[in-house]
PDB file of C-alpha atoms in Angstrom:
ATOM      1  CA  MET A   1      39.795   6.957 -41.181  1.00 37.00           C
ATOM      2  CA  MET A   2      43.210   5.839 -42.064  1.00 39.00           C
ATOM      3  CA  HIS A   3      45.709   8.504 -39.936  1.00 40.00           C
ATOM      4  CA  PRO A   4      49.112   9.186 -42.218  1.00 42.00           C
ATOM      5  CA  GLU A   5      52.384   7.966 -41.326  1.00 44.00           C
ATOM      6  CA  LEU A   6      54.741  10.295 -38.969  1.00 45.00           C
ATOM      7  CA  SER A   7      57.205  10.505 -41.508  1.00 50.00           C
ATOM      8  CA  ASP A   8      54.973  11.255 -44.447  1.00 51.00           C
ATOM      9  CA  VAL A   9      54.662  14.017 -42.360  1.00 51.00           C
ATOM     10  CA  GLU A  10      57.923  15.182 -42.236  1.00 57.00           C
ATOM     11  CA  GLN A  11      58.590  14.918 -45.128  1.00 59.00           C
ATOM     12  CA  LEU A  12      55.457  17.025 -46.498  1.00 56.00           C
ATOM     13  CA  LEU A  13      57.281  20.014 -43.528  1.00 59.00           C
ATOM     14  CA  ALA A  14      60.388  20.103 -44.679  1.00 61.00           C
ATOM     15  CA  VAL A  15      59.647  20.751 -48.647  1.00 58.00           C
ATOM     16  CA  LEU A  16      57.124  23.531 -47.158  1.00 56.00           C
ATOM     17  CA  LYS A  17      59.990  24.721 -45.036  1.00 58.00           C
ATOM     18  CA  GLU A  18      62.423  25.266 -47.494  1.00 57.00           C
ATOM     19  CA  SER A  19      60.054  26.978 -50.095  1.00 53.00           C
ATOM     20  CA  LEU A  20      58.757  29.089 -47.669  1.00 53.00           C
ATOM     21  CA  ARG A  21      61.593  30.071 -45.243  1.00 52.00           C
ATOM     22  CA  ILE A  22      59.737  28.955 -42.368  1.00 50.00           C
ATOM     23  CA  SER A  23      60.450  26.555 -39.426  1.00 51.00           C
ATOM     24  CA  VAL A  24      57.980  23.733 -38.659  1.00 49.00           C
ATOM     25  CA  CYS A  25      57.522  22.259 -34.763  1.00 49.00           C
ATOM     26  CA  MET A  26      54.944  19.560 -33.678  1.00 45.00           C
ATOM     27  CA  LYS A  27      53.445  20.278 -30.610  1.00 42.00           C
ATOM     28  CA  ARG A  28      50.365  17.678 -28.625  1.00 39.00           C
ATOM     29  CA  VAL A  29      47.609  19.570 -27.445  1.00 37.00           C
ATOM     30  CA  SER A  30      45.105  17.452 -25.997  1.00 37.00           C
ATOM     31  CA  VAL A  31      44.994  14.009 -27.489  1.00 39.00           C
ATOM     32  CA  GLN A  32      45.947  15.703 -31.585  1.00 40.00           C
ATOM     33  CA  PRO A  33      48.987  17.122 -32.045  1.00 42.00           C
ATOM     34  CA  ARG A  34      49.001  20.445 -33.583  1.00 43.00           C
ATOM     35  CA  LEU A  35      50.863  22.049 -35.866  1.00 46.00           C
ATOM     36  CA  ILE A  36      52.792  25.580 -34.955  1.00 45.00           C
ATOM     37  CA  PHE A  37      54.543  27.462 -38.155  1.00 45.00           C
ATOM     38  CA  SER A  38      57.220  30.301 -37.651  1.00 44.00           C
ATOM     39  CA  PHE A  39      58.270  33.133 -39.223  1.00 40.00           C
ATOM     40  CA  GLN A  40      62.302  33.553 -39.274  1.00 39.00           C
ATOM     41  CA  GLU A  41      61.814  36.941 -40.496  1.00 38.00           C
ATOM     42  CA  GLY A  42      60.958  38.269 -36.923  1.00 36.00           C
ATOM     43  CA  SER A  43      61.416  37.305 -33.192  1.00 32.00           C
ATOM     44  CA  GLY A  44      58.205  35.613 -31.467  1.00 35.00           C
ATOM     45  CA  LEU A  45      55.564  35.716 -34.549  1.00 34.00           C
ATOM     46  CA  ARG A  46      54.284  31.928 -34.972  1.00 37.00           C
ATOM     47  CA  ILE A  47      50.565  31.147 -35.823  1.00 38.00           C
ATOM     48  CA  VAL A  48      48.997  27.679 -34.274  1.00 39.00           C
ATOM     49  CA  CYS A  49      46.947  26.139 -36.725  1.00 41.00           C
ATOM     50  CA  SER A  50      43.787  24.984 -35.304  1.00 38.00           C
ATOM     51  CA  GLU A  51      43.465  21.645 -37.608  1.00 39.00           C
ATOM     52  CA  THR A  52      45.268  18.601 -36.380  1.00 40.00           C
ATOM     53  CA  ILE A  53      48.153  17.528 -37.907  1.00 41.00           C
ATOM     54  CA  TRP A  54      46.451  14.450 -39.970  1.00 39.00           C
ATOM     55  CA  ALA A  55      44.078  16.895 -40.918  1.00 43.00           C
ATOM     56  CA  PHE A  56      47.057  18.925 -43.115  1.00 43.00           C
ATOM     57  CA  CYS A  57      48.525  15.629 -44.446  1.00 42.00           C
ATOM     58  CA  GLU A  58      45.231  14.769 -46.139  1.00 41.00           C
ATOM     59  CA  ARG A  59      45.194  17.918 -47.944  1.00 43.00           C
ATOM     60  CA  SER A  60      47.388  18.212 -51.734  1.00 45.00           C
ATOM     61  CA  TYR A  61      50.995  20.045 -51.195  1.00 48.00           C
ATOM     62  CA  LYS A  62      49.313  22.900 -53.743  1.00 51.00           C
ATOM     63  CA  CYS A  63      46.321  23.190 -50.480  1.00 52.00           C
ATOM     64  CA  LEU A  64      48.766  23.325 -47.852  1.00 53.00           C
ATOM     65  CA  ARG A  65      51.871  26.382 -49.458  1.00 55.00           C
ATOM     66  CA  LEU A  66      48.324  28.433 -50.763  1.00 57.00           C
ATOM     67  CA  CYS A  67      47.044  27.619 -47.132  1.00 54.00           C
ATOM     68  CA  LEU A  68      50.340  28.610 -45.341  1.00 55.00           C
ATOM     69  CA  LEU A  69      51.310  31.584 -48.206  1.00 57.00           C
ATOM     70  CA  LEU A  70      47.562  33.598 -47.200  1.00 54.00           C
ATOM     71  CA  GLU A  71      48.839  33.060 -43.468  1.00 51.00           C
ATOM     72  CA  LYS A  72      51.374  34.184 -43.683  1.00 50.00           C
ATOM     73  CA  GLN A  73      50.045  37.674 -45.514  1.00 51.00           C
ATOM     74  CA  ARG A  74      47.814  38.067 -43.215  1.00 48.00           C
ATOM     75  CA  PHE A  75      50.057  37.484 -40.401  1.00 44.00           C
ATOM     76  CA  ARG A  76      52.264  40.207 -41.951  1.00 43.00           C
ATOM     77  CA  THR A  77      49.345  42.284 -42.975  1.00 40.00           C
ATOM     78  CA  GLN A  78      47.970  43.196 -38.873  1.00 37.00           C
ATOM     79  CA  THR A  79      51.371  43.610 -38.143  1.00 31.00           C
ATOM     80  CA  VAL A  80      51.879  46.992 -38.493  1.00 28.00           C
ATOM     81  CA  SER A  81      55.533  47.913 -37.000  1.00 24.00           C
ATOM     82  CA  MET A  82      57.413  45.784 -39.791  1.00 24.00           C
ATOM     83  CA  SER A  83      59.057  47.787 -42.496  1.00 23.00           C
ATOM     84  CA  TYR A  84      57.721  45.462 -45.199  1.00 25.00           C
ATOM     85  CA  THR A  85      53.898  45.630 -44.854  1.00 26.00           C
ATOM     86  CA  THR A  86      53.245  48.692 -47.474  1.00 28.00           C
ATOM     87  CA  ALA A  87      55.795  46.413 -50.256  1.00 29.00           C
ATOM     88  CA  SER A  88      52.849  43.131 -49.886  1.00 37.00           C
ATOM     89  CA  THR A  89      49.620  45.069 -50.523  1.00 42.00           C
ATOM     90  CA  PRO A  90      48.632  47.991 -52.783  1.00 44.00           C
ATOM     91  CA  SER A  91      48.849  51.271 -51.429  1.00 44.00           C
ATOM     92  CA  GLN A  92      45.164  53.394 -51.130  1.00 47.00           C
ATOM     93  CA  SER A  93      46.738  55.563 -54.399  1.00 49.00           C
ATOM     94  CA  SER A  94      47.102  52.991 -56.416  1.00 75.00           C
ATOM     95  CA  THR A  95      44.333  51.317 -55.919  1.00 87.00           C
ATOM     96  CA  LEU A  96      40.587  51.425 -57.644  1.00 94.00           C
ATOM     97  CA  VAL A  97      37.575  51.319 -55.262  1.00 94.00           C
ATOM     98  CA  LEU A  98      34.356  50.664 -56.503  1.00 96.00           C
ATOM     99  CA  THR A  99      31.123  50.318 -54.426  1.00 96.00           C
ATOM    100  CA  PHE A 100      28.290  47.882 -55.247  1.00 96.00           C
ATOM    101  CA  ILE A 101      25.058  49.656 -54.427  1.00 94.00           C
ATOM    102  CA  PRO A 102      21.953  47.384 -55.057  1.00 91.00           C
ATOM    103  CA  ARG A 103      18.881  47.618 -56.399  1.00 85.00           C
ATOM    104  CA  ARG A 104      14.968  45.691 -55.524  1.00 75.00           C
ATOM    105  CA  ILE A 105      13.663  43.499 -58.237  1.00 68.00           C
ATOM    106  CA  PRO A 106      11.907  46.040 -60.686  1.00 61.00           C
ATOM    107  CA  GLY A 107       7.986  46.072 -60.074  1.00 62.00           C
ATOM    108  CA  THR A 108       8.886  43.857 -57.014  1.00 60.00           C
ATOM    109  CA  LEU A 109       8.876  44.475 -52.619  1.00 55.00           C
ATOM    110  CA  ALA A 110      12.085  42.152 -52.501  1.00 61.00           C
ATOM    111  CA  SER A 111      15.419  42.158 -50.993  1.00 70.00           C
ATOM    112  CA  LEU A 112      18.023  44.446 -52.400  1.00 78.00           C
ATOM    113  CA  SER A 113      19.880  41.947 -54.790  1.00 85.00           C
ATOM    114  CA  PHE A 114      23.232  42.551 -56.017  1.00 91.00           C
ATOM    115  CA  LEU A 115      21.907  41.099 -58.922  1.00 91.00           C
ATOM    116  CA  ASN A 116      20.966  44.444 -60.178  1.00 92.00           C
ATOM    117  CA  CYS A 117      22.638  47.151 -58.809  1.00 94.00           C
ATOM    118  CA  THR A 118      25.115  50.050 -60.082  1.00 95.00           C
ATOM    119  CA  VAL A 119      29.028  49.882 -59.829  1.00 96.00           C
ATOM    120  CA  VAL A 120      29.875  52.956 -58.611  1.00 94.00           C
ATOM    121  CA  GLY A 121      33.371  54.766 -58.051  1.00 92.00           C
ATOM    122  CA  ALA A 122      34.969  56.626 -55.081  1.00 88.00           C
ATOM    123  CA  ASP A 123      32.671  59.537 -55.476  1.00 85.00           C
ATOM    124  CA  GLY A 124      29.326  57.489 -54.698  1.00 86.00           C
ATOM    125  CA  CYS A 125      28.241  59.461 -58.569  1.00 86.00           C
ATOM    126  CA  THR A 126      30.530  58.125 -60.869  1.00 90.00           C
ATOM    127  CA  PRO A 127      28.572  54.689 -62.764  1.00 92.00           C
ATOM    128  CA  TYR A 128      31.438  52.304 -64.125  1.00 95.00           C
ATOM    129  CA  PHE A 129      29.047  49.036 -64.636  1.00 96.00           C
ATOM    130  CA  HIS A 130      25.299  48.376 -64.170  1.00 96.00           C
ATOM    131  CA  ILE A 131      24.526  44.513 -63.742  1.00 96.00           C
ATOM    132  CA  VAL A 132      21.164  44.012 -64.821  1.00 93.00           C
ATOM    133  CA  SER A 133      18.894  40.712 -64.673  1.00 90.00           C
ATOM    134  CA  GLN A 134      16.027  39.767 -66.628  1.00 86.00           C
ATOM    135  CA  TYR A 135      13.303  37.125 -64.346  1.00 80.00           C
ATOM    136  CA  SER A 136      11.405  34.691 -65.707  1.00 74.00           C
ATOM    137  CA  GLN A 137       7.913  33.906 -63.751  1.00 65.00           C
ATOM    138  CA  LEU A 138       8.090  30.471 -61.560  1.00 58.00           C
ATOM    139  CA  GLY A 139       4.655  30.062 -59.957  1.00 48.00           C
ATOM    140  CA  TYR A 140       4.699  33.122 -57.529  1.00 47.00           C
ATOM    141  CA  ALA A 141       8.363  33.012 -57.388  1.00 59.00           C
ATOM    142  CA  GLN A 142      10.731  35.187 -60.589  1.00 69.00           C
ATOM    143  CA  SER A 143      14.180  33.644 -61.317  1.00 77.00           C
ATOM    144  CA  PRO A 144      17.009  35.336 -62.688  1.00 82.00           C
ATOM    145  CA  SER A 145      17.068  33.888 -66.529  1.00 88.00           C
ATOM    146  CA  MET A 146      19.983  36.488 -67.477  1.00 92.00           C
ATOM    147  CA  THR A 147      22.204  39.238 -65.913  1.00 95.00           C
ATOM    148  CA  LEU A 148      24.379  41.739 -68.183  1.00 96.00           C
ATOM    149  CA  PHE A 149      27.481  43.537 -66.949  1.00 97.00           C
ATOM    150  CA  ARG A 150      26.548  46.749 -68.884  1.00 96.00           C
ATOM    151  CA  THR A 151      29.141  49.648 -69.307  1.00 93.00           C
ATOM    152  CA  ASN A 152      27.862  53.721 -69.083  1.00 88.00           C
ATOM    153  CA  ARG A 153      27.349  53.663 -72.691  1.00 89.00           C
ATOM    154  CA  GLY A 154      25.638  50.445 -72.629  1.00 90.00           C
ATOM    155  CA  VAL A 155      28.268  47.850 -73.723  1.00 92.00           C
ATOM    156  CA  THR A 156      27.557  44.487 -72.748  1.00 94.00           C
ATOM    157  CA  VAL A 157      30.844  43.217 -71.204  1.00 95.00           C
ATOM    158  CA  ALA A 158      29.421  40.091 -69.581  1.00 96.00           C
ATOM    159  CA  SER A 159      26.705  37.979 -69.382  1.00 96.00           C
ATOM    160  CA  ILE A 160      25.596  35.215 -67.056  1.00 96.00           C
ATOM    161  CA  GLU A 161      23.323  32.494 -67.310  1.00 94.00           C
ATOM    162  CA  TRP A 162      21.678  31.272 -64.472  1.00 91.00           C
ATOM    163  CA  ALA A 163      18.150  29.243 -67.112  1.00 73.00           C
ATOM    164  CA  GLN A 164      21.067  26.814 -67.674  1.00 66.00           C
ATOM    165  CA  THR A 165      20.197  22.647 -66.863  1.00 78.00           C
ATOM    166  CA  SER A 166      23.412  22.393 -65.794  1.00 80.00           C
ATOM    167  CA  GLY A 167      24.390  25.300 -63.921  1.00 88.00           C
ATOM    168  CA  PRO A 168      24.406  28.691 -64.445  1.00 93.00           C
ATOM    169  CA  VAL A 169      26.869  29.438 -67.532  1.00 94.00           C
ATOM    170  CA  VAL A 170      29.695  33.293 -67.530  1.00 95.00           C
ATOM    171  CA  HIS A 171      30.758  34.865 -70.700  1.00 95.00           C
ATOM    172  CA  ILE A 172      33.195  37.949 -70.677  1.00 94.00           C
ATOM    173  CA  PRO A 173      33.623  38.262 -74.665  1.00 91.00           C
ATOM    174  CA  ALA A 174      36.371  40.263 -76.369  1.00 84.00           C
ATOM    175  CA  MET A 175      36.632  43.988 -75.621  1.00 77.00           C
ATOM    176  CA  HIS A 176      38.150  44.479 -78.937  1.00 72.00           C
ATOM    177  CA  PRO A 177      37.306  42.926 -82.630  1.00 68.00           C
ATOM    178  CA  GLY A 178      40.142  40.712 -82.861  1.00 67.00           C
ATOM    179  CA  SER A 179      41.528  39.940 -79.383  1.00 73.00           C
ATOM    180  CA  ARG A 180      41.608  37.304 -76.983  1.00 80.00           C
ATOM    181  CA  GLU A 181      38.314  36.629 -74.994  1.00 84.00           C
ATOM    182  CA  PRO A 182      38.805  37.426 -71.133  1.00 88.00           C
ATOM    183  CA  VAL A 183      36.893  34.436 -69.995  1.00 91.00           C
ATOM    184  CA  SER A 184      35.221  31.916 -72.843  1.00 91.00           C
ATOM    185  CA  ARG A 185      31.827  30.735 -72.841  1.00 92.00           C
ATOM    186  CA  GLN A 186      31.608  27.939 -69.326  1.00 93.00           C
ATOM    187  CA  ARG A 187      29.696  26.939 -66.219  1.00 94.00           C
ATOM    188  CA  VAL A 188      30.174  29.281 -63.398  1.00 94.00           C
ATOM    189  CA  ASP A 189      31.535  26.448 -60.800  1.00 92.00           C
ATOM    190  CA  GLY A 190      34.364  25.594 -63.505  1.00 93.00           C
ATOM    191  CA  TRP A 191      35.652  28.956 -63.906  1.00 95.00           C
ATOM    192  CA  LEU A 192      34.920  29.467 -60.236  1.00 95.00           C
ATOM    193  CA  ASN A 193      36.130  26.351 -59.325  1.00 93.00           C
ATOM    194  CA  ARG A 194      36.038  25.461 -55.804  1.00 93.00           C
ATOM    195  CA  SER A 195      39.354  23.614 -54.123  1.00 89.00           C
ATOM    196  CA  PRO A 196      39.289  19.625 -52.298  1.00 89.00           C
ATOM    197  CA  ASP A 197      39.305  21.372 -48.998  1.00 87.00           C
ATOM    198  CA  GLY A 198      37.634  24.831 -49.831  1.00 87.00           C
ATOM    199  CA  SER A 199      39.871  26.618 -48.772  1.00 88.00           C
ATOM    200  CA  TYR A 200      39.270  28.988 -52.106  1.00 90.00           C
ATOM    201  CA  ARG A 201      38.585  28.989 -55.415  1.00 94.00           C
ATOM    202  CA  ALA A 202      40.135  29.493 -58.437  1.00 93.00           C
ATOM    203  CA  MET A 203      39.690  31.371 -61.634  1.00 94.00           C
ATOM    204  CA  THR A 204      41.678  31.610 -64.609  1.00 92.00           C
ATOM    205  CA  VAL A 205      41.389  34.801 -67.031  1.00 93.00           C
ATOM    206  CA  TYR A 206      43.188  35.139 -69.978  1.00 90.00           C
ATOM    207  CA  GLY A 207      44.632  31.776 -69.587  1.00 85.00           C
ATOM    208  CA  GLY A 208      46.461  32.853 -66.014  1.00 88.00           C
ATOM    209  CA  GLN A 209      45.636  31.456 -62.635  1.00 91.00           C
ATOM    210  CA  TYR A 210      44.267  33.146 -59.713  1.00 94.00           C
ATOM    211  CA  ALA A 211      42.250  32.547 -56.436  1.00 93.00           C
ATOM    212  CA  TRP A 212      39.855  33.937 -54.441  1.00 95.00           C
ATOM    213  CA  VAL A 213      40.441  33.394 -50.446  1.00 92.00           C
ATOM    214  CA  LEU A 214      37.755  34.169 -47.575  1.00 91.00           C
ATOM    215  CA  GLN A 215      39.751  36.415 -44.854  1.00 87.00           C
ATOM    216  CA  SER A 216      37.644  37.861 -41.980  1.00 84.00           C
ATOM    217  CA  ASP A 217      34.821  38.146 -44.149  1.00 88.00           C
ATOM    218  CA  VAL A 218      36.895  39.748 -47.229  1.00 92.00           C
ATOM    219  CA  TYR A 219      37.236  37.631 -49.725  1.00 95.00           C
ATOM    220  CA  CYS A 220      40.851  38.664 -51.146  1.00 94.00           C
ATOM    221  CA  MET A 221      42.413  37.952 -55.382  1.00 95.00           C
ATOM    222  CA  TYR A 222      45.809  37.039 -55.319  1.00 93.00           C
ATOM    223  CA  VAL A 223      47.651  35.673 -58.146  1.00 90.00           C
ATOM    224  CA  TRP A 224      48.312  32.386 -57.797  1.00 82.00           C
ATOM    225  CA  ASN A 225      51.347  29.552 -59.639  1.00 71.00           C
ATOM    226  CA  GLU A 226      51.524  26.365 -57.873  1.00 64.00           C
ATOM    227  CA  HIS A 227      55.657  26.420 -59.400  1.00 63.00           C
ATOM    228  CA  GLN A 228      56.187  29.484 -57.980  1.00 60.00           C
ATOM    229  CA  ARG A 229      58.299  30.289 -54.966  1.00 52.00           C
ATOM    230  CA  SER A 230      57.269  33.872 -53.886  1.00 55.00           C
ATOM    231  CA  ASP A 231      57.019  33.781 -49.989  1.00 58.00           C
ATOM    232  CA  ILE A 232      53.920  35.822 -50.558  1.00 65.00           C
ATOM    233  CA  PRO A 233      51.596  35.451 -52.948  1.00 77.00           C
ATOM    234  CA  GLN A 234      50.725  39.185 -54.879  1.00 84.00           C
ATOM    235  CA  LEU A 235      47.512  40.657 -53.501  1.00 90.00           C
ATOM    236  CA  LEU A 236      45.400  42.221 -57.155  1.00 94.00           C
ATOM    237  CA  ALA A 237      41.888  42.193 -54.760  1.00 95.00           C
ATOM    238  CA  ARG A 238      39.543  42.529 -51.979  1.00 95.00           C
ATOM    239  CA  VAL A 239      35.734  42.730 -51.187  1.00 96.00           C
ATOM    240  CA  GLU A 240      33.968  42.695 -48.629  1.00 94.00           C
ATOM    241  CA  ARG A 241      30.559  44.244 -47.694  1.00 92.00           C
ATOM    242  CA  GLY A 242      29.803  47.669 -46.148  1.00 88.00           C
ATOM    243  CA  GLY A 243      26.112  47.738 -44.739  1.00 88.00           C
ATOM    244  CA  ASP A 244      24.107  46.708 -47.880  1.00 89.00           C
ATOM    245  CA  ASN A 245      27.228  47.783 -50.619  1.00 93.00           C
ATOM    246  CA  LEU A 246      29.897  45.697 -51.653  1.00 94.00           C
ATOM    247  CA  VAL A 247      33.479  47.856 -51.777  1.00 95.00           C
ATOM    248  CA  MET A 248      36.145  46.605 -54.284  1.00 96.00           C
ATOM    249  CA  GLU A 249      39.335  47.513 -54.006  1.00 95.00           C
ATOM    250  CA  ILE A 250      41.577  46.593 -56.867  1.00 96.00           C
ATOM    251  CA  SER A 251      44.944  47.054 -57.583  1.00 94.00           C
ATOM    252  CA  ALA A 252      47.079  48.926 -60.404  1.00 93.00           C
ATOM    253  CA  ASP A 253      48.845  45.782 -61.076  1.00 92.00           C
ATOM    254  CA  ALA A 254      45.299  44.337 -62.177  1.00 93.00           C
ATOM    255  CA  LEU A 255      44.308  47.021 -63.752  1.00 93.00           C
ATOM    256  CA  ARG A 256      46.699  46.807 -66.373  1.00 91.00           C
ATOM    257  CA  ALA A 257      46.368  42.860 -66.732  1.00 91.00           C
ATOM    258  CA  GLY A 258      42.885  43.847 -67.987  1.00 91.00           C
ATOM    259  CA  LEU A 259      40.626  42.071 -64.957  1.00 94.00           C
ATOM    260  CA  LEU A 260      38.345  45.090 -64.196  1.00 95.00           C
ATOM    261  CA  GLU A 261      35.525  43.346 -65.645  1.00 95.00           C
ATOM    262  CA  THR A 262      36.906  39.693 -64.887  1.00 96.00           C
ATOM    263  CA  THR A 263      37.058  41.453 -60.998  1.00 97.00           C
ATOM    264  CA  THR A 264      33.379  43.000 -60.984  1.00 97.00           C
ATOM    265  CA  VAL A 265      32.059  39.453 -61.919  1.00 97.00           C
ATOM    266  CA  ALA A 266      33.404  37.663 -59.440  1.00 97.00           C
ATOM    267  CA  ALA A 267      32.262  39.524 -56.837  1.00 97.00           C
ATOM    268  CA  MET A 268      29.105  40.104 -57.869  1.00 96.00           C
ATOM    269  CA  LEU A 269      29.507  35.822 -58.151  1.00 96.00           C
ATOM    270  CA  LEU A 270      30.624  35.139 -54.855  1.00 95.00           C
ATOM    271  CA  TYR A 271      28.473  37.248 -53.119  1.00 91.00           C
ATOM    272  CA  SER A 272      24.930  36.357 -55.165  1.00 84.00           C
ATOM    273  CA  ARG A 273      23.723  33.513 -55.983  1.00 68.00           C
ATOM    274  CA  PRO A 274      19.713  33.387 -56.550  1.00 57.00           C
TER     275      PRO A 274
END
């Protein structure tokens, strides 16, 4: 592997330092040099990156910046004594909490699956969505052919076609006649597009860009704009396992942006692939 010139490294770090307002120094640990990022808002706050300086250089500027922003967000969230922590994450009162309660495939003894589940509110009773899958018989096994997302009134708000030779296809149609489609019919791996280094999945809804990032077994969804100069990306939703269930928190900003259905579909896909 060709190592980049140190001058190229320093030039890239200088750009990051200016845009994120962080101080950067290089420290040699063992054989390989590593990077230390120190945030200037408080004393003694720093992150020692686990990857070598060469691995960081091989990432694109976009991936580098996102990783640093998310580390900064995580560090701030964990530092409860800092006054601005509550400003970076939605309060409990402004967050909708939904729980995915999985069911077994009808007529089988198969394991619980989020391909068949009920999405309920914080009271554990009020249903928001019913996720129902249709299956086709392949030898002795059943394979999903279609997954539908339906409201309590039976209205289909999204669908996933699994039996496509090119890969699963997702479609989230317009909620009202003449309105814009949140997600046009397209391949799942194109809609939840994995970044080159695998650190996040990019998602486009209504033309807006978002990023799903796995952090300590929790998927977090952020507003993502590579040209934005904000210190901290806006956290819109988080999804994590709670026993056999999935628990998803969606901010009021995400609800106002019409992201309830798309976030529900993305959460199911992130945690359930046949």
